[in-house]
Amino acid sequence: MSPQLSRRTLLAGSAAVGVAATLPVALPAAAAARPDAGVSAYAFPLTAVRLLTSPFSANAGRTQSYLQFLDINRLLHTFRLNVGLSSTATACGGWESPTTELRGHSTGHYLSALAQAYASTGDASYKTKGDSIVTVLAQCQARAATAGFNTGYLSAFPESFIDRVEQRQSVWAPYYTLHKIMAGLLDMNLLAGNAQALTVLTGMASWVKFRNDRLTQTQRQNMLDTEFGGMNEVLTNLYQLTGDAAHLAAAQQFDHAEIFDPLASNVDSLNNYHANTQIPKIVGAIREFHATGTTRYRDIAVNFWDIVTKHHTYAIGGNSNGEYFKAPDRIASELSDTTAECCNVYNMLKLTRQLFLTNPARADYMDFYEKAVYNQTLASQDPSSAHGFQCYYVPLRAGGIKTYSNDYNSFVCCHGTGMESNTKYGDSIYFHDGGSTLYVNLFIPSVLTWAARGVTIRQDTSFPEAGSTKLTVTGAGAFTMRIRIPAWASGAQIRVNGTVFSSPAAGAYATVTRTWASGDVVDVTLPMALTREAANDNSNVQAVKVGPIVLGGLFGTSNLTALPVLDPTSLTATTTPLQYTANGVTLAPFYKVHGQRYSVYWSITGSTLVANYPFDGSPADVSGNGRTATVYSAAYVAGRSGNALDLNGSTGYAALPGGILAGATNFTVALWVRLDTVTSWSRLFDFGTGTGAYMFLTPRSSTGTARFAITTGGSGGEQRIDAPSALPAGAWTHVAVTRSGNLGVLYVNGGEVARNAALTISPAALGNTTQNWLGRSQYADPYLDGALDNVRVYSRALSASEVSTLASSGT
Ligand SMILES: [Zn+2]
């Protein structure tokens, strides 16, 4: 739904925005009623971006072939029958069969895909097909009364399905299906200039409000327990287009309090909720923020995104097992043949894109977009199918294999969203700020026509097979490029016309401002390191990545019964880009893995180093596990070696990722500290979930000495190791605490100072800790005043000599 909104924004935007005569598709004369509130970036219309040859254009081409192939009369068969019109077409199968309660949804997806294909390519045949469908849908809607339905009703199933959902009788998801049709009509209006589509859509919207106005608030909220797609989104988008407040009122009748209320408080209660029922509601919430400026809607969306991407998302960017959200951080424990439903990632990408428009300063939005679009969206279409057949789930159990839809006998939800995803790859590569700033977000070969500035930007790249991209400007003028430097791209470099311009930080936007001349070239080098991403709930279960690209292990016909074991030191690059071998197994980019069994996750052997933070000017984890810390109110100062993280004693701390020692029975935490002030109960580290379950190390407890404690029963249940003295101020001090079996040992400056042989509580007993802090307590204790350096976390107990070596080496 987003591309047309950007067009509306363009039409409503600054006078600088115009339409170049060279654009292959004329923009429709859509109304431009309401600008979006709370956005500071804007999309280019799909018509402004053309894909060059890449895996994305190949996917798009297959889907376009399918759109051309489909017989519209077969898709309209049940619509016609529903209102007593004759149809001799062969009925579709699968979820479009005449007896399936979801019938008609694919026609909506098809309309969106046709509109997007038309805008993306300029090929009028897509519009012609879409126009023909809209004509028939208008005929069907006009016969609503004749068929015994209320005015404006349009569907391939009778209106009695709506009676059933209102009365809480068994029915699949009628509003879900109507949402697809409404969204398809809106796309045909905004992307293909079909005025009749808007007329039909406003008729449907009026019918929706008529139905819901008859219900009490309680009846409406109960009805919302049944999946309804993004009804709030499409009605809000219609409000933004028409300015008719009735459409916003209708949208807000679909605000589902049971889902919105906890999210507004940033509470994760998603466990056991059907994932793709919820995500579109949140896409609706961010659009309701853009339409109303009500920040509660924005908070719901931002909180949901943070919760889902950090606590419910697999390495490929998808979520859900058996279509349901699970308890937070369950990843390794939820690997099956029905993981990562593709509709979910389609909707998460829509949400991510809207959040980027809301806050384009956050580079992590588009980092996630990149992760998901390469490792799931691109990966879930069958490249051997001329028609772009689509996965429903992406199996993530070891030995899983992708399976796909077909021409006429599938029509599952993901087949529909797949048609949409593969016809809009041009919609998130570039954005602008409404003035003179261009965002370059994705490294996909393409040409942007930036009509407002009178320039084109051509992006040539073989990324991700090579870690670089090249942007060539045609036309002239002063403007700024803001180029996303992904969090994975440490050591990036930008050259302008061959001369080094900057070495930008990873995980942020690099800015290049100049008065451009035609032919200017920006080269961006993006080093792609071989890394691993650990599952939140088991640090020994990891996926292998090169830059953002997840690798899959190729297992042919071997149906594995357990995770394959991988020693990361055995990974060996081959001459094929992004392809490795390890102990006889080939690993290839997961987006290229089709037609054989594979494993995305591995049981990692060898290293027990969970995380390693040198704090040399960044919160990066250099262990290879990718557990980047988040630093709050802290600075980098000269450290014991290199730099150190300086905490101010009042607000500064660092947060390590969730479940940092999840599943570990033995462990070591080793670090350097230089205290500026020895404050009782401040923390070197404190990993826990609150004041009930935690493990901490303080430089001075109330008994006046340093203490390690671990508990699953609050302060009364603590098991402790008390040092003979407090840690000193003003001197770099090495501290380590280890557990092996029930033996806990505390070391200071390389020597043992205390032990507890009855330390029966292990980190595993704490579960998936969510508050893993350096310098901050689970309690309202003082923050640490001092500097931390070379913080290491292991899932085994280092020996006394290993601790001594760390202390004597200064690292
Ligand atoms: Zn689906």
Short mmCIF file of C-alpha atoms in Angstrom, two decimals, residues 529-770:
data_model
loop_
_atom_site.label_atom_id
_atom_site.label_comp_id
_atom_site.label_asym_id
_atom_site.label_seq_id
_atom_site.Cartn_x
_atom_site.Cartn_y
_atom_site.Cartn_z
CA ALA A 529 32.86 -10.22 7.31
CA LEU A 530 32.12 -13.88 7.97
CA THR A 531 30.10 -13.82 11.21
CA ARG A 532 27.51 -15.84 13.06
CA GLU A 533 24.18 -14.97 14.63
CA ALA A 534 23.35 -16.89 17.80
CA ALA A 535 19.84 -17.93 18.73
CA ASN A 536 18.54 -15.89 21.66
CA ASP A 537 17.76 -18.99 23.67
CA ASN A 538 20.89 -21.02 22.99
CA SER A 539 24.18 -19.33 22.31
CA ASN A 540 25.61 -22.54 20.84
CA VAL A 541 22.97 -22.60 18.09
CA GLN A 542 24.04 -20.18 15.38
CA ALA A 543 23.50 -19.22 11.75
CA VAL A 544 26.47 -18.37 9.53
CA LYS A 545 26.43 -15.05 7.72
CA VAL A 546 28.60 -13.10 5.31
CA GLY A 547 27.74 -9.46 5.85
CA PRO A 548 23.93 -9.60 5.98
CA ILE A 549 23.65 -12.76 3.90
CA VAL A 550 22.67 -15.94 5.73
CA LEU A 551 24.31 -19.09 4.42
CA GLY A 552 22.52 -22.42 4.26
CA GLY A 553 24.30 -25.73 4.57
CA LEU A 554 23.49 -27.94 1.57
CA PHE A 555 22.44 -31.46 2.52
CA GLY A 556 20.95 -32.80 -0.72
CA THR A 557 18.45 -35.53 0.11
CA SER A 558 19.68 -36.04 3.69
CA ASN A 559 16.79 -35.48 6.05
CA LEU A 560 18.69 -34.49 9.17
CA THR A 561 17.36 -35.44 12.58
CA ALA A 562 19.46 -32.97 14.56
CA LEU A 563 21.29 -29.73 14.00
CA PRO A 564 24.52 -30.34 12.11
CA VAL A 565 27.66 -29.63 14.07
CA LEU A 566 29.93 -26.85 12.84
CA ASP A 567 33.38 -25.87 13.98
CA PRO A 568 33.59 -22.26 12.77
CA THR A 569 37.34 -22.51 12.35
CA SER A 570 36.75 -25.11 9.64
CA LEU A 571 34.83 -22.68 7.38
CA THR A 572 36.83 -22.27 4.19
CA ALA A 573 36.03 -19.85 1.39
CA THR A 574 35.67 -21.24 -2.12
CA THR A 575 36.23 -19.48 -5.43
CA THR A 576 32.46 -18.98 -5.73
CA PRO A 577 31.35 -15.73 -4.06
CA LEU A 578 29.61 -16.23 -0.70
CA GLN A 579 30.20 -19.98 -0.85
CA TYR A 580 32.12 -21.86 1.85
CA THR A 581 32.85 -25.41 2.83
CA ALA A 582 33.17 -26.91 6.28
CA ASN A 583 34.00 -30.57 6.88
CA GLY A 584 32.73 -31.62 3.48
CA VAL A 585 29.50 -29.60 3.62
CA THR A 586 28.95 -26.71 1.21
CA LEU A 587 27.39 -23.51 2.53
CA ALA A 588 25.76 -21.15 0.00
CA PRO A 589 23.63 -18.00 0.24
CA PHE A 590 20.27 -19.12 1.59
CA TYR A 591 18.46 -17.12 -1.08
CA LYS A 592 20.01 -19.47 -3.64
CA VAL A 593 19.19 -22.69 -1.78
CA HIS A 594 16.34 -24.49 -3.56
CA GLY A 595 15.46 -28.05 -4.45
CA GLN A 596 17.40 -29.73 -1.65
CA ARG A 597 17.45 -30.11 2.09
CA TYR A 598 19.41 -27.59 4.10
CA SER A 599 20.20 -26.25 7.51
CA VAL A 600 20.31 -22.58 8.45
CA TYR A 601 21.20 -23.22 12.09
CA TRP A 602 24.17 -25.18 13.39
CA SER A 603 25.33 -26.56 16.67
CA ILE A 604 28.58 -24.70 17.15
CA THR A 605 31.56 -26.42 18.67
CA GLY A 606 35.00 -25.16 19.47
CA SER A 607 34.80 -21.63 20.76
CA THR A 608 33.02 -21.00 24.04
CA LEU A 609 33.62 -17.27 23.82
CA VAL A 610 30.08 -15.91 23.89
CA ALA A 611 30.93 -12.23 23.51
CA ASN A 612 34.00 -10.01 23.62
CA TYR A 613 33.76 -6.25 23.98
CA PRO A 614 37.11 -4.40 23.61
CA PHE A 615 35.19 -1.08 23.64
CA ASP A 616 37.74 0.41 21.29
CA GLY A 617 35.45 3.22 20.27
CA SER A 618 32.43 1.06 19.55
CA PRO A 619 30.08 -1.36 21.33
CA ALA A 620 30.95 -4.13 18.86
CA ASP A 621 31.28 -7.76 19.89
CA VAL A 622 34.46 -9.04 18.25
CA SER A 623 33.85 -12.70 19.14
CA GLY A 624 32.27 -13.32 15.75
CA ASN A 625 28.90 -13.93 17.37
CA GLY A 626 27.49 -10.53 16.49
CA ARG A 627 26.29 -9.64 19.99
CA THR A 628 26.68 -5.90 19.63
CA ALA A 629 26.05 -4.02 22.88
CA THR A 630 23.93 -0.91 23.19
CA VAL A 631 25.60 1.94 25.05
CA TYR A 632 23.74 4.62 26.97
CA SER A 633 25.24 7.93 28.19
CA ALA A 634 28.79 6.67 27.91
CA ALA A 635 32.01 7.84 26.31
CA TYR A 636 35.16 6.14 25.10
CA VAL A 637 38.39 7.01 26.91
CA ALA A 638 41.89 5.59 26.95
CA GLY A 639 41.61 2.08 28.37
CA ARG A 640 43.74 -0.75 29.76
CA SER A 641 44.36 -1.58 26.12
CA GLY A 642 43.04 0.60 23.34
CA ASN A 643 39.96 2.44 24.49
CA ALA A 644 37.52 1.72 27.31
CA LEU A 645 33.89 2.48 28.01
CA ASP A 646 33.61 5.35 30.51
CA LEU A 647 30.48 5.36 32.67
CA ASN A 648 29.48 8.52 34.52
CA GLY A 649 28.00 7.05 37.71
CA SER A 650 24.51 8.43 37.12
CA THR A 651 23.02 7.38 33.78
CA GLY A 652 25.71 5.54 31.85
CA TYR A 653 25.58 1.81 31.19
CA ALA A 654 25.74 -0.77 28.42
CA ALA A 655 23.11 -3.35 27.55
CA LEU A 656 24.18 -6.70 26.12
CA PRO A 657 21.76 -8.71 23.95
CA GLY A 658 19.02 -10.85 25.49
CA GLY A 659 19.86 -14.32 26.78
CA ILE A 660 23.59 -13.55 26.87
CA LEU A 661 24.28 -16.72 28.91
CA ALA A 662 21.02 -18.54 28.19
CA GLY A 663 21.46 -22.26 28.52
CA ALA A 664 24.96 -21.99 30.01
CA THR A 665 25.68 -24.07 33.08
CA ASN A 666 29.30 -23.03 33.38
CA PHE A 667 30.54 -19.56 32.61
CA THR A 668 33.18 -16.88 32.92
CA VAL A 669 32.79 -13.14 32.97
CA ALA A 670 36.16 -11.41 32.82
CA LEU A 671 36.80 -7.68 32.55
CA TRP A 672 39.02 -4.75 33.36
CA VAL A 673 37.67 -1.93 35.52
CA ARG A 674 39.09 1.38 36.70
CA LEU A 675 36.75 2.83 39.30
CA ASP A 676 36.58 6.58 39.65
CA THR A 677 34.49 6.17 42.80
CA VAL A 678 33.93 2.97 44.77
CA THR A 679 30.18 3.07 45.19
CA SER A 680 28.44 0.41 47.28
CA TRP A 681 26.09 -1.77 45.29
CA SER A 682 27.06 -0.34 41.94
CA ARG A 683 27.54 -3.05 39.35
CA LEU A 684 30.33 -4.19 37.08
CA PHE A 685 27.74 -6.39 35.47
CA ASP A 686 24.22 -7.51 36.30
CA PHE A 687 22.50 -10.01 33.99
CA GLY A 688 18.87 -10.74 34.86
CA THR A 689 15.20 -10.23 34.28
CA GLY A 690 14.52 -7.89 37.21
CA THR A 691 14.95 -8.26 40.95
CA GLY A 692 13.83 -11.90 41.00
CA ALA A 693 16.46 -13.62 38.87
CA TYR A 694 19.92 -12.20 38.22
CA MET A 695 23.65 -12.59 38.58
CA PHE A 696 25.84 -9.62 39.43
CA LEU A 697 29.27 -8.48 40.47
CA THR A 698 29.59 -5.39 42.68
CA PRO A 699 32.84 -3.67 43.67
CA ARG A 700 31.54 -3.27 47.23
CA SER A 701 28.55 -4.76 49.02
CA SER A 702 27.18 -3.69 52.39
CA THR A 703 29.79 -5.89 54.04
CA GLY A 704 32.46 -3.68 52.48
CA THR A 705 33.88 -6.17 49.99
CA ALA A 706 33.42 -7.09 46.37
CA ARG A 707 30.72 -9.68 45.81
CA PHE A 708 29.39 -11.98 43.10
CA ALA A 709 25.81 -13.18 43.62
CA ILE A 710 23.36 -15.30 41.62
CA THR A 711 19.73 -15.99 42.43
CA THR A 712 16.44 -17.18 41.07
CA GLY A 713 14.61 -16.15 44.23
CA GLY A 714 15.40 -12.47 44.72
CA SER A 715 17.88 -11.13 47.25
CA GLY A 716 16.82 -13.71 49.84
CA GLY A 717 17.84 -16.54 47.53
CA GLU A 718 21.28 -15.25 46.57
CA GLN A 719 24.27 -17.57 46.45
CA ARG A 720 27.40 -15.47 46.88
CA ILE A 721 31.14 -15.29 46.53
CA ASP A 722 32.46 -12.55 48.82
CA ALA A 723 35.94 -11.13 48.21
CA PRO A 724 38.14 -10.16 51.17
CA SER A 725 38.11 -6.51 50.19
CA ALA A 726 36.44 -3.98 47.95
CA LEU A 727 37.86 -3.21 44.53
CA PRO A 728 40.17 -0.19 44.48
CA ALA A 729 39.57 3.21 42.94
CA GLY A 730 41.88 4.80 40.41
CA ALA A 731 43.67 1.68 39.21
CA TRP A 732 43.00 -0.72 36.36
CA THR A 733 41.92 -3.96 38.01
CA HIS A 734 41.23 -7.29 36.31
CA VAL A 735 38.23 -9.14 37.72
CA ALA A 736 36.90 -12.53 36.69
CA VAL A 737 34.23 -14.82 38.03
CA THR A 738 33.84 -18.41 36.90
CA ARG A 739 31.52 -21.34 37.58
CA SER A 740 32.38 -24.96 36.86
CA GLY A 741 29.90 -27.44 38.27
CA ASN A 742 28.98 -26.09 41.67
CA LEU A 743 32.31 -24.35 42.15
CA GLY A 744 32.34 -20.58 41.78
CA VAL A 745 35.66 -18.73 41.88
CA LEU A 746 36.31 -15.00 42.06
CA TYR A 747 39.63 -13.70 40.73
CA VAL A 748 41.17 -10.24 41.15
CA ASN A 749 44.23 -9.28 39.09
CA GLY A 750 44.71 -12.87 37.97
CA GLY A 751 44.67 -14.53 41.38
CA GLU A 752 41.87 -16.34 43.19
CA VAL A 753 40.51 -14.28 46.10
CA ALA A 754 37.39 -16.26 47.08
CA ARG A 755 35.35 -19.32 46.17
CA ASN A 756 31.99 -20.95 46.87
CA ALA A 757 31.77 -24.72 46.33
CA ALA A 758 27.98 -24.72 46.78
CA LEU A 759 27.09 -22.46 43.87
CA THR A 760 24.19 -24.61 42.67
CA ILE A 761 22.48 -21.93 40.59
CA SER A 762 23.76 -21.62 37.03
CA PRO A 763 23.04 -18.97 34.38
CA ALA A 764 20.79 -21.51 32.65
CA ALA A 765 18.48 -21.35 35.65
CA LEU A 766 17.97 -17.63 35.04
CA GLY A 767 16.32 -18.36 31.69
CA ASN A 768 16.56 -15.88 28.84
CA THR A 769 17.72 -12.82 30.71
CA THR A 770 16.55 -9.58 29.14
#
